[in-house]
């Protein structure tokens, strides 16, 4: 999964960056927003063992704020823009652990910092869409919305508040507070009452200023040109002021209900300023790896590991360890190889090999070892032929079938 992330990021010219796992509390609070569930309920604070010691620290719940800080502190803002970066690693959020929601989970992050152009919103969508495609995720839904910017959003928020105020007594305590502090969040609430009420609420896309409309139109036409299907979702929001314009989310129904988000992204032109740096436009994405495992397992009808090796070497007989290690050494110049040194029967080794998901097996008895050959079999097709040790790397090259060398 990480390999696919790296390949896809590199294909788009994104460079890897590593940022700290332990961060100052202030950076995370400003980056994630003091009034979000993440900061209010989910942050792990680190208590130093020494009395009254030092800067309050937390385990990072996301990586974007750390990457934006690195962009400035590492003078990446001085070079050509935008700066395209990616990272992957552990994030931490306190919650009741359940399927798809863990205290420690892995994220793939992609950030394009330093350019306001809609082309970068579309680029990050295309990159991440392709990542899911490369992983074989089927049935992915991309939801898309624009939430305007500092020019047009305030007037919209007033209208939204006016709308919901009339229904205040139907809102829970948390939502009544959000009505005052952050009415946008009412739109993505999972509360049944709100899901019903929001149907009649004003829609942000009807309130966008001319610049935001132009940006929104461009993002959609770039995605159309890329052949990426999406669903417009007027209730998809990011509850923080620093988010601007495009927001999107990848959803998968097999995750069900509250955990159906596989990943999400958005433009965050106001974040750098919120962190105390000069205003700098940027767009980014964060996608969880753990939930992809759940989706792929559901798709395949149960958990299935990736094959540990492409070729399994099956020595059939006693005293073949040196020969098997030599063959493996040859074959590793072409692909990944593991040998089954167990004393099981060949039948049992074959059964295990089929279950492992390996593409090939190479069988070798003492007579074949003496002649420096193996029986190379492609498991899916059942095609098999004798190959010399020297020819093995060529026979294993991508796109080769046993018959090709006959
Ligand atoms: P967010 O940073 O909240 O937009 O989350 C981005 C993605 O990270 C989500 O779509 C999930 O795939 C993943 N994610 C967030 N929180 C968790 C968690 N507690 N456990 C597992 N994955 C998570």
PDB file of N, CA, C and O and ligand atoms in Angstrom, residues 38 42 61-64 91-109 132 238 243 248-250 255 259-265 285-292 294, ligand 1:
ATOM      1  N   UNK A  38     -11.468  16.541  17.059  1.00  0.00           N
ATOM      2  CA  UNK A  38     -10.102  16.034  17.159  1.00  0.00           C
ATOM      3  C   UNK A  38      -9.387  16.701  18.331  1.00  0.00           C
ATOM      4  O   UNK A  38      -8.814  16.030  19.182  1.00  0.00           O
ATOM      5  N   UNK A  42      -9.846  14.105  21.126  1.00  0.00           N
ATOM      6  CA  UNK A  42      -9.073  12.980  20.598  1.00  0.00           C
ATOM      7  C   UNK A  42      -7.556  13.115  20.720  1.00  0.00           C
ATOM      8  O   UNK A  42      -6.831  12.210  20.334  1.00  0.00           O
ATOM      9  N   UNK A  61      -2.208  14.218  15.454  1.00  0.00           N
ATOM     10  CA  UNK A  61      -3.412  13.566  14.941  1.00  0.00           C
ATOM     11  C   UNK A  61      -3.477  13.623  13.414  1.00  0.00           C
ATOM     12  O   UNK A  61      -4.318  12.975  12.794  1.00  0.00           O
ATOM     13  N   UNK A  62      -2.617  14.423  12.813  1.00  0.00           N
ATOM     14  CA  UNK A  62      -2.548  14.557  11.350  1.00  0.00           C
ATOM     15  C   UNK A  62      -1.208  15.210  11.038  1.00  0.00           C
ATOM     16  O   UNK A  62      -0.514  15.659  11.953  1.00  0.00           O
ATOM     17  N   UNK A  63      -0.824  15.249   9.768  1.00  0.00           N
ATOM     18  CA  UNK A  63       0.540  15.675   9.451  1.00  0.00           C
ATOM     19  C   UNK A  63       0.626  17.046   8.791  1.00  0.00           C
ATOM     20  O   UNK A  63       1.710  17.614   8.681  1.00  0.00           O
ATOM     21  N   UNK A  64      -0.500  17.593   8.344  1.00  0.00           N
ATOM     22  CA  UNK A  64      -0.430  18.794   7.498  1.00  0.00           C
ATOM     23  C   UNK A  64       0.253  19.978   8.182  1.00  0.00           C
ATOM     24  O   UNK A  64       1.099  20.639   7.581  1.00  0.00           O
ATOM     25  N   UNK A  91      -0.585   8.307  12.819  1.00  0.00           N
ATOM     26  CA  UNK A  91      -1.311   9.418  13.441  1.00  0.00           C
ATOM     27  C   UNK A  91      -2.023   8.834  14.661  1.00  0.00           C
ATOM     28  O   UNK A  91      -2.281   7.625  14.701  1.00  0.00           O
ATOM     29  N   UNK A  92      -2.374   9.700  15.606  1.00  0.00           N
ATOM     30  CA  UNK A  92      -2.930   9.209  16.869  1.00  0.00           C
ATOM     31  C   UNK A  92      -4.169  10.007  17.241  1.00  0.00           C
ATOM     32  O   UNK A  92      -4.134  11.238  17.267  1.00  0.00           O
ATOM     33  N   UNK A  93      -5.266   9.316  17.485  1.00  0.00           N
ATOM     34  CA  UNK A  93      -6.476   9.997  17.956  1.00  0.00           C
ATOM     35  C   UNK A  93      -7.153   9.108  18.975  1.00  0.00           C
ATOM     36  O   UNK A  93      -7.343   7.909  18.729  1.00  0.00           O
ATOM     37  N   UNK A  94      -7.528   9.702  20.105  1.00  0.00           N
ATOM     38  CA  UNK A  94      -8.194   8.926  21.130  1.00  0.00           C
ATOM     39  C   UNK A  94      -9.655   8.725  20.746  1.00  0.00           C
ATOM     40  O   UNK A  94     -10.335   9.665  20.355  1.00  0.00           O
ATOM     41  N   UNK A  95     -10.117   7.523  20.837  1.00  0.00           N
ATOM     42  CA  UNK A  95     -11.523   7.227  20.565  1.00  0.00           C
ATOM     43  C   UNK A  95     -11.771   5.821  21.061  1.00  0.00           C
ATOM     44  O   UNK A  95     -10.835   5.106  21.394  1.00  0.00           O
ATOM     45  N   UNK A  96     -13.047   5.426  21.098  1.00  0.00           N
ATOM     46  CA  UNK A  96     -13.335   4.041  21.415  1.00  0.00           C
ATOM     47  C   UNK A  96     -12.921   3.221  20.199  1.00  0.00           C
ATOM     48  O   UNK A  96     -13.468   3.410  19.114  1.00  0.00           O
ATOM     49  N   UNK A  97     -11.922   2.345  20.366  1.00  0.00           N
ATOM     50  CA  UNK A  97     -11.469   1.611  19.181  1.00  0.00           C
ATOM     51  C   UNK A  97     -12.579   0.718  18.633  1.00  0.00           C
ATOM     52  O   UNK A  97     -13.327   0.120  19.387  1.00  0.00           O
ATOM     53  N   UNK A  98     -12.722   0.678  17.341  1.00  0.00           N
ATOM     54  CA  UNK A  98     -13.717  -0.158  16.660  1.00  0.00           C
ATOM     55  C   UNK A  98     -13.210  -0.338  15.240  1.00  0.00           C
ATOM     56  O   UNK A  98     -12.206   0.276  14.872  1.00  0.00           O
ATOM     57  N   UNK A  99     -13.898  -1.201  14.483  1.00  0.00           N
ATOM     58  CA  UNK A  99     -13.420  -1.449  13.120  1.00  0.00           C
ATOM     59  C   UNK A  99     -13.317  -0.131  12.358  1.00  0.00           C
ATOM     60  O   UNK A  99     -14.273   0.638  12.297  1.00  0.00           O
ATOM     61  N   UNK A 100     -12.153   0.158  11.834  1.00  0.00           N
ATOM     62  CA  UNK A 100     -11.981   1.367  11.036  1.00  0.00           C
ATOM     63  C   UNK A 100     -11.685   2.616  11.849  1.00  0.00           C
ATOM     64  O   UNK A 100     -11.542   3.705  11.296  1.00  0.00           O
ATOM     65  N   UNK A 101     -11.619   2.484  13.155  1.00  0.00           N
ATOM     66  CA  UNK A 101     -11.288   3.646  13.995  1.00  0.00           C
ATOM     67  C   UNK A 101     -10.313   3.181  15.067  1.00  0.00           C
ATOM     68  O   UNK A 101     -10.691   2.443  15.976  1.00  0.00           O
ATOM     69  N   UNK A 102      -9.083   3.584  14.914  1.00  0.00           N
ATOM     70  CA  UNK A 102      -8.034   3.104  15.808  1.00  0.00           C
ATOM     71  C   UNK A 102      -7.346   4.278  16.476  1.00  0.00           C
ATOM     72  O   UNK A 102      -7.384   5.395  15.985  1.00  0.00           O
ATOM     73  N   UNK A 103      -6.685   3.975  17.606  1.00  0.00           N
ATOM     74  CA  UNK A 103      -5.965   5.049  18.301  1.00  0.00           C
ATOM     75  C   UNK A 103      -4.704   5.424  17.549  1.00  0.00           C
ATOM     76  O   UNK A 103      -4.287   6.568  17.536  1.00  0.00           O
ATOM     77  N   UNK A 104      -4.081   4.413  16.959  1.00  0.00           N
ATOM     78  CA  UNK A 104      -2.930   4.679  16.094  1.00  0.00           C
ATOM     79  C   UNK A 104      -3.285   4.137  14.720  1.00  0.00           C
ATOM     80  O   UNK A 104      -3.676   2.975  14.599  1.00  0.00           O
ATOM     81  N   UNK A 105      -3.167   4.984  13.705  1.00  0.00           N
ATOM     82  CA  UNK A 105      -3.500   4.535  12.350  1.00  0.00           C
ATOM     83  C   UNK A 105      -2.520   5.179  11.381  1.00  0.00           C
ATOM     84  O   UNK A 105      -1.793   6.110  11.732  1.00  0.00           O
ATOM     85  N   UNK A 106      -2.510   4.644  10.170  1.00  0.00           N
ATOM     86  CA  UNK A 106      -1.538   5.112   9.185  1.00  0.00           C
ATOM     87  C   UNK A 106      -2.217   6.005   8.154  1.00  0.00           C
ATOM     88  O   UNK A 106      -3.328   5.692   7.715  1.00  0.00           O
ATOM     89  N   UNK A 107      -1.532   7.069   7.799  1.00  0.00           N
ATOM     90  CA  UNK A 107      -2.075   7.940   6.749  1.00  0.00           C
ATOM     91  C   UNK A 107      -1.049   8.172   5.646  1.00  0.00           C
ATOM     92  O   UNK A 107       0.153   8.211   5.904  1.00  0.00           O
ATOM     93  N   UNK A 108      -1.557   8.351   4.446  1.00  0.00           N
ATOM     94  CA  UNK A 108      -0.774   8.828   3.302  1.00  0.00           C
ATOM     95  C   UNK A 108      -1.208  10.278   3.101  1.00  0.00           C
ATOM     96  O   UNK A 108      -2.398  10.562   3.010  1.00  0.00           O
ATOM     97  N   UNK A 109      -0.243  11.181   3.087  1.00  0.00           N
ATOM     98  CA  UNK A 109      -0.519  12.620   2.973  1.00  0.00           C
ATOM     99  C   UNK A 109       0.130  13.191   1.735  1.00  0.00           C
ATOM    100  O   UNK A 109       1.296  12.906   1.473  1.00  0.00           O
ATOM    101  N   UNK A 132      -5.836   4.754  -5.250  1.00  0.00           N
ATOM    102  CA  UNK A 132      -6.877   3.759  -4.935  1.00  0.00           C
ATOM    103  C   UNK A 132      -7.047   2.776  -6.096  1.00  0.00           C
ATOM    104  O   UNK A 132      -7.233   1.588  -5.897  1.00  0.00           O
ATOM    105  N   UNK A 238     -15.554  21.314   5.516  1.00  0.00           N
ATOM    106  CA  UNK A 238     -14.475  21.212   6.488  1.00  0.00           C
ATOM    107  C   UNK A 238     -14.771  22.325   7.468  1.00  0.00           C
ATOM    108  O   UNK A 238     -14.981  23.462   7.071  1.00  0.00           O
ATOM    109  N   UNK A 243      -9.858  26.410   5.664  1.00  0.00           N
ATOM    110  CA  UNK A 243     -10.182  25.686   4.430  1.00  0.00           C
ATOM    111  C   UNK A 243     -10.887  26.620   3.468  1.00  0.00           C
ATOM    112  O   UNK A 243     -11.729  27.424   3.863  1.00  0.00           O
ATOM    113  N   UNK A 248     -13.013  17.567  -0.839  1.00  0.00           N
ATOM    114  CA  UNK A 248     -13.485  16.307  -1.402  1.00  0.00           C
ATOM    115  C   UNK A 248     -13.258  15.179  -0.415  1.00  0.00           C
ATOM    116  O   UNK A 248     -12.485  15.307   0.528  1.00  0.00           O
ATOM    117  N   UNK A 249     -13.961  14.091  -0.673  1.00  0.00           N
ATOM    118  CA  UNK A 249     -13.833  12.935   0.200  1.00  0.00           C
ATOM    119  C   UNK A 249     -14.027  11.673  -0.640  1.00  0.00           C
ATOM    120  O   UNK A 249     -14.875  11.640  -1.526  1.00  0.00           O
ATOM    121  N   UNK A 250     -13.233  10.659  -0.338  1.00  0.00           N
ATOM    122  CA  UNK A 250     -13.424   9.348  -0.958  1.00  0.00           C
ATOM    123  C   UNK A 250     -14.188   8.490   0.031  1.00  0.00           C
ATOM    124  O   UNK A 250     -13.778   8.373   1.192  1.00  0.00           O
ATOM    125  N   UNK A 255     -17.472   0.168   4.230  1.00  0.00           N
ATOM    126  CA  UNK A 255     -17.038   0.566   5.572  1.00  0.00           C
ATOM    127  C   UNK A 255     -18.237   0.866   6.458  1.00  0.00           C
ATOM    128  O   UNK A 255     -18.136   0.784   7.690  1.00  0.00           O
ATOM    129  N   UNK A 259     -17.914   5.445   9.559  1.00  0.00           N
ATOM    130  CA  UNK A 259     -16.505   5.272   9.184  1.00  0.00           C
ATOM    131  C   UNK A 259     -16.332   5.122   7.674  1.00  0.00           C
ATOM    132  O   UNK A 259     -15.386   4.496   7.225  1.00  0.00           O
ATOM    133  N   UNK A 260     -17.283   5.645   6.885  1.00  0.00           N
ATOM    134  CA  UNK A 260     -17.213   5.326   5.463  1.00  0.00           C
ATOM    135  C   UNK A 260     -16.202   6.157   4.676  1.00  0.00           C
ATOM    136  O   UNK A 260     -16.022   5.954   3.497  1.00  0.00           O
ATOM    137  N   UNK A 261     -15.511   7.079   5.364  1.00  0.00           N
ATOM    138  CA  UNK A 261     -14.534   7.888   4.643  1.00  0.00           C
ATOM    139  C   UNK A 261     -13.180   7.183   4.564  1.00  0.00           C
ATOM    140  O   UNK A 261     -12.612   6.777   5.566  1.00  0.00           O
ATOM    141  N   UNK A 262     -12.699   7.044   3.325  1.00  0.00           N
ATOM    142  CA  UNK A 262     -11.379   6.440   3.127  1.00  0.00           C
ATOM    143  C   UNK A 262     -10.298   7.502   3.165  1.00  0.00           C
ATOM    144  O   UNK A 262      -9.155   7.221   3.511  1.00  0.00           O
ATOM    145  N   UNK A 263     -10.664   8.688   2.753  1.00  0.00           N
ATOM    146  CA  UNK A 263      -9.673   9.757   2.717  1.00  0.00           C
ATOM    147  C   UNK A 263     -10.345  11.044   2.293  1.00  0.00           C
ATOM    148  O   UNK A 263     -11.458  11.023   1.769  1.00  0.00           O
ATOM    149  N   UNK A 264      -9.663  12.150   2.538  1.00  0.00           N
ATOM    150  CA  UNK A 264     -10.280  13.416   2.166  1.00  0.00           C
ATOM    151  C   UNK A 264      -9.225  14.466   1.887  1.00  0.00           C
ATOM    152  O   UNK A 264      -8.058  14.319   2.280  1.00  0.00           O
ATOM    153  N   UNK A 265      -9.662  15.487   1.180  1.00  0.00           N
ATOM    154  CA  UNK A 265      -8.708  16.527   0.853  1.00  0.00           C
ATOM    155  C   UNK A 265      -9.397  17.864   0.748  1.00  0.00           C
ATOM    156  O   UNK A 265     -10.624  17.965   0.812  1.00  0.00           O
ATOM    157  N   UNK A 285      -4.235  16.330   0.816  1.00  0.00           N
ATOM    158  CA  UNK A 285      -5.073  15.133   0.984  1.00  0.00           C
ATOM    159  C   UNK A 285      -4.499  14.284   2.115  1.00  0.00           C
ATOM    160  O   UNK A 285      -3.288  14.229   2.299  1.00  0.00           O
ATOM    161  N   UNK A 286      -5.373  13.638   2.876  1.00  0.00           N
ATOM    162  CA  UNK A 286      -4.936  12.629   3.845  1.00  0.00           C
ATOM    163  C   UNK A 286      -5.850  11.418   3.711  1.00  0.00           C
ATOM    164  O   UNK A 286      -7.076  11.557   3.749  1.00  0.00           O
ATOM    165  N   UNK A 287      -5.247  10.270   3.539  1.00  0.00           N
ATOM    166  CA  UNK A 287      -6.042   9.041   3.390  1.00  0.00           C
ATOM    167  C   UNK A 287      -5.533   7.975   4.338  1.00  0.00           C
ATOM    168  O   UNK A 287      -4.329   7.799   4.495  1.00  0.00           O
ATOM    169  N   UNK A 288      -6.469   7.275   4.980  1.00  0.00           N
ATOM    170  CA  UNK A 288      -6.081   6.229   5.921  1.00  0.00           C
ATOM    171  C   UNK A 288      -5.738   4.942   5.192  1.00  0.00           C
ATOM    172  O   UNK A 288      -6.396   4.578   4.214  1.00  0.00           O
ATOM    173  N   UNK A 289      -4.704   4.262   5.678  1.00  0.00           N
ATOM    174  CA  UNK A 289      -4.324   2.978   5.083  1.00  0.00           C
ATOM    175  C   UNK A 289      -5.116   1.830   5.719  1.00  0.00           C
ATOM    176  O   UNK A 289      -5.454   0.856   5.057  1.00  0.00           O
ATOM    177  N   UNK A 290      -5.407   1.967   7.014  1.00  0.00           N
ATOM    178  CA  UNK A 290      -6.068   0.866   7.734  1.00  0.00           C
ATOM    179  C   UNK A 290      -7.431   0.542   7.115  1.00  0.00           C
ATOM    180  O   UNK A 290      -7.807  -0.619   6.992  1.00  0.00           O
ATOM    181  N   UNK A 291      -8.160   1.598   6.752  1.00  0.00           N
ATOM    182  CA  UNK A 291      -9.504   1.341   6.204  1.00  0.00           C
ATOM    183  C   UNK A 291      -9.435   0.714   4.823  1.00  0.00           C
ATOM    184  O   UNK A 291     -10.350   0.011   4.412  1.00  0.00           O
ATOM    185  N   UNK A 292      -8.355   0.980   4.102  1.00  0.00           N
ATOM    186  CA  UNK A 292      -8.212   0.344   2.783  1.00  0.00           C
ATOM    187  C   UNK A 292      -8.086  -1.165   2.961  1.00  0.00           C
ATOM    188  O   UNK A 292      -8.627  -1.947   2.170  1.00  0.00           O
ATOM    189  N   UNK A 294      -9.511  -2.912   5.223  1.00  0.00           N
ATOM    190  CA  UNK A 294     -10.868  -3.421   5.455  1.00  0.00           C
ATOM    191  C   UNK A 294     -11.636  -3.531   4.138  1.00  0.00           C
ATOM    192  O   UNK A 294     -12.326  -4.510   3.884  1.00  0.00           O
TER     193      UNK A 294
HETATM  194  P1  LIG B   1      -9.094  13.157   8.473  1.00  0.00           P
HETATM  195  O1  LIG B   1      -7.673  13.581   8.727  1.00  0.00           O
HETATM  196  O2  LIG B   1      -9.970  13.148   9.690  1.00  0.00           O
HETATM  197  O3  LIG B   1      -9.712  13.829   7.273  1.00  0.00           O
HETATM  198  O4  LIG B   1      -8.986  11.615   8.083  1.00  0.00           O
HETATM  199  C1  LIG B   1      -8.452  11.191   6.862  1.00  0.00           C
HETATM  200  C2  LIG B   1      -8.526   9.695   6.807  1.00  0.00           C
HETATM  201  O5  LIG B   1      -7.727   9.106   7.828  1.00  0.00           O
HETATM  202  C3  LIG B   1      -9.901   9.106   7.032  1.00  0.00           C
HETATM  203  O6  LIG B   1     -10.637   9.121   5.854  1.00  0.00           O
HETATM  204  C4  LIG B   1      -9.576   7.696   7.469  1.00  0.00           C
HETATM  205  O7  LIG B   1      -9.273   6.853   6.383  1.00  0.00           O
HETATM  206  C5  LIG B   1      -8.321   7.900   8.267  1.00  0.00           C
HETATM  207  N1  LIG B   1      -8.623   7.985   9.705  1.00  0.00           N
HETATM  208  C6  LIG B   1      -8.952   9.084  10.435  1.00  0.00           C
HETATM  209  N2  LIG B   1      -9.112   8.759  11.736  1.00  0.00           N
HETATM  210  C7  LIG B   1      -8.893   7.431  11.823  1.00  0.00           C
HETATM  211  C8  LIG B   1      -8.897   6.487  12.912  1.00  0.00           C
HETATM  212  N3  LIG B   1      -9.144   6.853  14.172  1.00  0.00           N
HETATM  213  N4  LIG B   1      -8.635   5.190  12.629  1.00  0.00           N
HETATM  214  C9  LIG B   1      -8.370   4.794  11.371  1.00  0.00           C
HETATM  215  N5  LIG B   1      -8.318   5.627  10.317  1.00  0.00           N
HETATM  216  C10 LIG B   1      -8.596   6.926  10.538  1.00  0.00           C
END
